[in-house]
């Protein structure tokens, strides 16, 4: 991978990186298509990163289908599928790797940071390793993981990694469910109720125009929890830059509602912009 990139760079070719954990869906492919349109070379990494899973069952059950991933990537025009082993990314193995604590600031402490301790340290670790290895001009991430993008931007700043982080819009199924590799784990019954998450969020944008932040928050939680089988872990209405909660709509020009919902055992995340 390093040799290939050095060669491409010597030839003056620009490089885009789409980091993924595989089990690709149309959301990933939209990142790949954007990268292909904006770079001479598009590298897509497929690596289920063990250090970002705070729950061993989640890691064990994470969907994997490399054959289908490779097929989809050649159809989407990616130049390279980079599917390293754990030892390639963490020489000596995960247990013996040189650990470091990334300075990720408050954007990593709220929401996912509270409910998934260590998760963003693991994300920062793998993304920094991939960025140093592939040395892309641009790296592409989906806005479904809204907080992850803020954390990665912060990591690249504090680590001095020179790369444009490109945030790409959420891709949704026809019924509104945000595309996610974890959707493959839903039973047909769970898949049928999961779109209520987006329905509640989308409906609340209009509601928010004539109601307070608190009332908007409560109506979303009530609507989702009104569906048997769905349980809200958190719903926070935050400043889109700092990710700190807002109390009034006038507080910030950019306000986003970020939600995590358990659909049975499957943890789904989504978000909606109230102001941008
Ligand atoms: O969003 C993901 O799929 C992962 O967190 C990422 C960015 C590929 C790092 O493992």
PDB file of N, CA and C and ligand atoms in Angstrom, residues 19-21 47 49 52 123 126-127 141 145 148 152, ligand 1:
ATOM      1  N   UNK A  19     -12.256   5.213   4.418  1.00  0.00           N
ATOM      2  CA  UNK A  19     -12.070   4.169   5.431  1.00  0.00           C
ATOM      3  C   UNK A  19     -13.403   3.518   5.761  1.00  0.00           C
ATOM      4  N   UNK A  20     -13.457   2.182   5.734  1.00  0.00           N
ATOM      5  CA  UNK A  20     -14.701   1.481   6.076  1.00  0.00           C
ATOM      6  C   UNK A  20     -14.358   0.246   6.925  1.00  0.00           C
ATOM      7  N   UNK A  21     -15.406  -0.315   7.510  1.00  0.00           N
ATOM      8  CA  UNK A  21     -15.235  -1.602   8.192  1.00  0.00           C
ATOM      9  C   UNK A  21     -15.903  -2.706   7.361  1.00  0.00           C
ATOM     10  N   UNK A  47     -11.547  -2.770   7.069  1.00  0.00           N
ATOM     11  CA  UNK A  47     -10.858  -3.265   8.263  1.00  0.00           C
ATOM     12  C   UNK A  47     -11.784  -3.118   9.464  1.00  0.00           C
ATOM     13  N   UNK A  49     -12.041  -2.753  12.864  1.00  0.00           N
ATOM     14  CA  UNK A  49     -11.018  -2.335  13.822  1.00  0.00           C
ATOM     15  C   UNK A  49     -11.356  -2.778  15.246  1.00  0.00           C
ATOM     16  N   UNK A  52     -11.866  -0.248  18.474  1.00  0.00           N
ATOM     17  CA  UNK A  52     -12.955   0.719  18.677  1.00  0.00           C
ATOM     18  C   UNK A  52     -14.235   0.081  19.203  1.00  0.00           C
ATOM     19  N   UNK A 123     -11.163   4.699  17.339  1.00  0.00           N
ATOM     20  CA  UNK A 123     -11.389   5.269  16.004  1.00  0.00           C
ATOM     21  C   UNK A 123     -10.196   6.164  15.630  1.00  0.00           C
ATOM     22  N   UNK A 126      -7.084   4.002  14.730  1.00  0.00           N
ATOM     23  CA  UNK A 126      -7.060   3.334  13.424  1.00  0.00           C
ATOM     24  C   UNK A 126      -7.053   4.354  12.287  1.00  0.00           C
ATOM     25  N   UNK A 127      -7.831   5.422  12.430  1.00  0.00           N
ATOM     26  CA  UNK A 127      -7.880   6.394  11.331  1.00  0.00           C
ATOM     27  C   UNK A 127      -6.529   7.096  11.204  1.00  0.00           C
ATOM     28  N   UNK A 141     -16.036  10.552   4.930  1.00  0.00           N
ATOM     29  CA  UNK A 141     -16.782   9.919   6.026  1.00  0.00           C
ATOM     30  C   UNK A 141     -18.255  10.276   5.895  1.00  0.00           C
ATOM     31  N   UNK A 145     -22.493   9.084  11.109  1.00  0.00           N
ATOM     32  CA  UNK A 145     -21.629   9.123  12.298  1.00  0.00           C
ATOM     33  C   UNK A 145     -21.157  10.569  12.490  1.00  0.00           C
ATOM     34  N   UNK A 148     -18.431  11.233  14.977  1.00  0.00           N
ATOM     35  CA  UNK A 148     -17.149  10.660  14.544  1.00  0.00           C
ATOM     36  C   UNK A 148     -16.387  11.652  13.653  1.00  0.00           C
ATOM     37  N   UNK A 152     -12.682  13.029  14.320  1.00  0.00           N
ATOM     38  CA  UNK A 152     -11.588  12.804  13.363  1.00  0.00           C
ATOM     39  C   UNK A 152     -10.960  14.141  12.938  1.00  0.00           C
TER      40      UNK A 152
HETATM   41  O1  LIG B   1     -17.188   4.562  10.442  1.00  0.00           O
HETATM   42  C1  LIG B   1     -16.560   3.488  10.398  1.00  0.00           C
HETATM   43  O2  LIG B   1     -16.902   2.570   9.658  1.00  0.00           O
HETATM   44  C2  LIG B   1     -15.330   3.322  11.267  1.00  0.00           C
HETATM   45  O3  LIG B   1     -15.504   3.937  12.487  1.00  0.00           O
HETATM   46  C3  LIG B   1     -14.025   3.781  10.587  1.00  0.00           C
HETATM   47  C4  LIG B   1     -14.047   5.273  10.317  1.00  0.00           C
HETATM   48  C5  LIG B   1     -13.828   3.023   9.281  1.00  0.00           C
HETATM   49  C6  LIG B   1     -12.841   3.479  11.503  1.00  0.00           C
HETATM   50  O4  LIG B   1     -12.719   2.111  11.767  1.00  0.00           O
END
